[in-house]
């Protein structure tokens, strides 16, 4: 039995185990793996997404596979981190600005702006933010998801020697729209999907 205290588990980065303060199920344990291409030559960003539904990781994997998409991690409502492939492999989760070639992808299982979709027993508060200058109301992440996402991002940033920073504006506030191509090419750290694509609003400005 695991002793009380912070939960520890490991993710796989370039074939090596990296400890994170979150429960993890890798593809070795779940059997949910994406067929991947070669490893990336550079990693300078972690991109956060939401799935747009409360479907379980198995359904996420199935739906992305059918669409020829792939992502490295998903975080379910209970805060369990599901890893679908080595973090250093190519994924197909953010095509804009060529981000697939330099970014790790994390999908947070959440209905997002689809507030009328089945909640599957997951009770979420709602948040209202401005993204791309428009008011966006979306389902908030669970406390467990926020904690596990932070732990996962910390582990990835440490492994890739990335700063724990998000895109900001000169005032210091979080950027609430997309970066230009030049800005995206310079950025190192953690960014929401909307920071790469004008047509996206995930993951809010939480």
Short mmCIF file of C-alpha atoms in Angstrom, two decimals:
data_model
loop_
_atom_site.label_atom_id
_atom_site.label_comp_id
_atom_site.label_asym_id
_atom_site.label_seq_id
_atom_site.Cartn_x
_atom_site.Cartn_y
_atom_site.Cartn_z
CA UNK A 1 0.00 0.00 0.00
CA UNK A 2 1.30 3.45 -0.90
CA UNK A 3 2.08 5.63 2.11
CA UNK A 4 0.16 8.83 2.72
CA UNK A 5 1.65 11.92 1.15
CA UNK A 6 2.16 13.25 -2.37
CA UNK A 7 1.36 10.69 -5.06
CA UNK A 8 4.39 9.85 -7.19
CA UNK A 9 4.52 8.09 -10.49
CA UNK A 10 6.63 8.20 -13.64
CA UNK A 11 6.21 9.30 -17.24
CA UNK A 12 8.44 8.28 -20.15
CA UNK A 13 10.64 10.94 -21.77
CA UNK A 14 13.16 9.84 -24.42
CA UNK A 15 13.00 6.30 -23.07
CA UNK A 16 13.76 7.37 -19.51
CA UNK A 17 11.44 7.41 -16.50
CA UNK A 18 10.72 10.86 -15.05
CA UNK A 19 9.03 11.18 -11.67
CA UNK A 20 5.94 13.39 -11.42
CA UNK A 21 3.73 14.13 -8.41
CA UNK A 22 0.63 12.61 -10.00
CA UNK A 23 -0.87 9.17 -10.70
CA UNK A 24 0.15 7.95 -14.16
CA UNK A 25 -0.92 5.15 -16.50
CA UNK A 26 1.47 4.75 -19.44
CA UNK A 27 0.60 2.91 -22.64
CA UNK A 28 2.50 -0.08 -21.24
CA UNK A 29 -0.18 -0.41 -18.56
CA UNK A 30 -3.29 0.70 -20.45
CA UNK A 31 -2.54 -0.71 -23.90
CA UNK A 32 -3.54 2.66 -25.38
CA UNK A 33 -0.70 3.67 -27.68
CA UNK A 34 -0.44 5.90 -30.72
CA UNK A 35 1.75 4.71 -33.57
CA UNK A 36 4.41 7.36 -33.79
CA UNK A 37 7.05 8.61 -36.15
CA UNK A 38 10.63 9.49 -35.23
CA UNK A 39 11.63 11.50 -32.18
CA UNK A 40 11.61 15.31 -32.32
CA UNK A 41 14.98 16.97 -32.63
CA UNK A 42 13.93 19.86 -30.39
CA UNK A 43 11.31 20.39 -27.70
CA UNK A 44 10.56 23.93 -26.57
CA UNK A 45 6.87 23.99 -25.73
CA UNK A 46 4.09 22.12 -23.94
CA UNK A 47 0.65 22.74 -25.47
CA UNK A 48 -2.52 22.38 -23.39
CA UNK A 49 -5.82 21.32 -24.94
CA UNK A 50 -9.24 20.29 -23.72
CA UNK A 51 -11.03 17.36 -25.35
CA UNK A 52 -14.44 19.02 -25.75
CA UNK A 53 -16.29 16.11 -24.12
CA UNK A 54 -16.28 14.00 -20.97
CA UNK A 55 -15.40 10.83 -22.87
CA UNK A 56 -12.98 8.43 -21.10
CA UNK A 57 -9.34 8.05 -22.24
CA UNK A 58 -10.23 4.93 -24.23
CA UNK A 59 -12.73 6.91 -26.31
CA UNK A 60 -10.28 9.79 -26.72
CA UNK A 61 -7.65 7.40 -28.04
CA UNK A 62 -10.13 5.74 -30.40
CA UNK A 63 -11.51 9.03 -31.74
CA UNK A 64 -8.10 10.62 -32.27
CA UNK A 65 -6.80 7.48 -33.98
CA UNK A 66 -9.78 7.53 -36.36
CA UNK A 67 -8.97 11.16 -37.21
CA UNK A 68 -5.23 10.44 -37.62
CA UNK A 69 -4.46 12.64 -34.64
CA UNK A 70 -2.33 11.82 -31.62
CA UNK A 71 -1.30 13.36 -28.33
CA UNK A 72 1.22 12.46 -25.68
CA UNK A 73 -0.90 12.78 -22.54
CA UNK A 74 -4.48 13.06 -21.30
CA UNK A 75 -5.65 13.95 -17.81
CA UNK A 76 -9.00 12.55 -16.68
CA UNK A 77 -11.42 14.17 -14.23
CA UNK A 78 -9.93 12.22 -11.31
CA UNK A 79 -6.47 13.62 -12.10
CA UNK A 80 -4.99 10.43 -13.56
CA UNK A 81 -2.38 11.16 -16.23
CA UNK A 82 -2.65 8.82 -19.23
CA UNK A 83 0.45 8.66 -21.42
CA UNK A 84 -0.11 7.39 -24.97
CA UNK A 85 3.46 7.59 -26.27
CA UNK A 86 6.96 8.71 -25.35
CA UNK A 87 6.94 12.47 -24.75
CA UNK A 88 9.83 12.91 -27.20
CA UNK A 89 8.02 11.45 -30.21
CA UNK A 90 6.12 13.41 -32.84
CA UNK A 91 2.43 13.90 -32.09
CA UNK A 92 -0.37 15.33 -34.23
CA UNK A 93 -2.19 17.70 -31.90
CA UNK A 94 -1.28 21.27 -32.95
CA UNK A 95 -0.44 21.82 -36.60
CA UNK A 96 -0.43 25.63 -36.51
CA UNK A 97 3.01 27.27 -36.70
CA UNK A 98 4.52 23.79 -37.08
CA UNK A 99 4.06 23.15 -33.35
CA UNK A 100 3.81 19.39 -33.81
CA UNK A 101 7.49 19.46 -34.63
CA UNK A 102 8.56 21.00 -31.31
CA UNK A 103 5.73 20.57 -28.78
CA UNK A 104 4.47 18.02 -26.28
CA UNK A 105 0.65 17.80 -26.20
CA UNK A 106 -1.61 17.39 -23.18
CA UNK A 107 -5.37 16.85 -23.55
CA UNK A 108 -7.42 17.68 -20.45
CA UNK A 109 -10.65 15.67 -20.53
CA UNK A 110 -13.33 18.32 -20.23
CA UNK A 111 -16.42 19.32 -22.21
CA UNK A 112 -15.02 22.84 -22.53
CA UNK A 113 -17.55 25.12 -24.23
CA UNK A 114 -19.90 22.18 -24.80
CA UNK A 115 -21.81 22.83 -21.58
CA UNK A 116 -24.90 21.02 -22.92
CA UNK A 117 -22.97 17.79 -23.56
CA UNK A 118 -23.41 14.79 -21.22
CA UNK A 119 -21.47 15.40 -18.00
CA UNK A 120 -21.06 11.66 -17.30
CA UNK A 121 -21.27 12.32 -13.59
CA UNK A 122 -18.54 14.98 -13.56
CA UNK A 123 -19.70 18.14 -11.81
CA UNK A 124 -17.82 21.22 -12.96
CA UNK A 125 -18.07 24.89 -12.17
CA UNK A 126 -18.16 27.29 -15.11
CA UNK A 127 -15.70 30.02 -15.95
CA UNK A 128 -16.03 33.07 -18.16
CA UNK A 129 -12.98 34.54 -19.88
CA UNK A 130 -12.20 36.65 -22.91
CA UNK A 131 -10.32 34.75 -25.61
CA UNK A 132 -9.54 36.42 -28.95
CA UNK A 133 -11.55 39.39 -27.65
CA UNK A 134 -14.76 37.36 -27.24
CA UNK A 135 -16.54 36.20 -24.10
CA UNK A 136 -16.13 32.43 -23.65
CA UNK A 137 -18.03 30.39 -21.05
CA UNK A 138 -16.60 26.94 -20.41
CA UNK A 139 -16.52 24.09 -17.91
CA UNK A 140 -13.71 24.51 -15.40
CA UNK A 141 -11.11 21.83 -14.69
CA UNK A 142 -11.44 19.74 -11.54
CA UNK A 143 -9.09 20.40 -8.64
CA UNK A 144 -7.45 17.03 -9.29
CA UNK A 145 -6.89 17.89 -12.96
CA UNK A 146 -5.28 21.21 -12.11
CA UNK A 147 -2.92 19.56 -9.61
CA UNK A 148 -1.94 16.75 -11.97
CA UNK A 149 -1.53 19.11 -14.92
CA UNK A 150 0.79 21.31 -12.90
CA UNK A 151 2.81 18.29 -11.75
CA UNK A 152 3.03 16.94 -15.30
CA UNK A 153 4.06 20.29 -16.75
CA UNK A 154 6.69 20.72 -14.04
CA UNK A 155 8.12 17.30 -14.87
CA UNK A 156 8.18 17.99 -18.60
CA UNK A 157 9.72 21.44 -18.21
CA UNK A 158 12.42 20.02 -15.96
CA UNK A 159 13.13 17.17 -18.39
CA UNK A 160 13.42 19.54 -21.36
CA UNK A 161 14.94 22.46 -19.42
CA UNK A 162 12.06 24.74 -20.29
CA UNK A 163 11.00 27.74 -18.21
CA UNK A 164 7.70 27.41 -16.33
CA UNK A 165 6.16 30.35 -18.16
CA UNK A 166 3.14 31.07 -20.33
CA UNK A 167 2.78 33.63 -23.14
CA UNK A 168 2.13 37.09 -21.68
CA UNK A 169 1.50 40.64 -22.83
CA UNK A 170 3.75 43.59 -21.79
CA UNK A 171 1.61 44.24 -18.68
CA UNK A 172 2.40 40.74 -17.47
CA UNK A 173 -1.13 39.39 -17.98
CA UNK A 174 -1.63 36.05 -19.73
CA UNK A 175 -1.90 36.41 -23.50
CA UNK A 176 -5.57 35.94 -24.38
CA UNK A 177 -5.19 35.55 -28.13
CA UNK A 178 -2.89 33.82 -30.59
CA UNK A 179 0.83 34.45 -31.00
CA UNK A 180 2.25 35.54 -34.32
CA UNK A 181 4.39 33.06 -36.20
CA UNK A 182 7.54 34.88 -35.08
CA UNK A 183 6.38 34.90 -31.45
CA UNK A 184 5.52 31.21 -31.56
CA UNK A 185 8.92 30.37 -32.98
CA UNK A 186 10.64 32.24 -30.14
CA UNK A 187 8.44 31.03 -27.30
CA UNK A 188 9.69 28.50 -24.74
CA UNK A 189 7.40 27.23 -22.00
CA UNK A 190 3.75 26.22 -21.67
CA UNK A 191 0.95 27.55 -23.88
CA UNK A 192 -2.77 26.97 -24.41
CA UNK A 193 -3.91 25.75 -27.81
CA UNK A 194 -5.59 29.10 -28.54
CA UNK A 195 -2.17 30.78 -28.45
CA UNK A 196 -1.40 28.99 -31.73
CA UNK A 197 -4.73 29.14 -33.56
CA UNK A 198 -7.21 31.98 -33.84
CA UNK A 199 -10.08 29.51 -34.28
CA UNK A 200 -9.40 27.72 -30.96
CA UNK A 201 -10.37 28.74 -27.43
CA UNK A 202 -8.91 25.86 -25.38
CA UNK A 203 -7.74 25.89 -22.64
CA UNK A 204 -9.29 29.16 -21.47
CA UNK A 205 -7.19 31.62 -19.45
CA UNK A 206 -7.37 29.66 -16.20
#
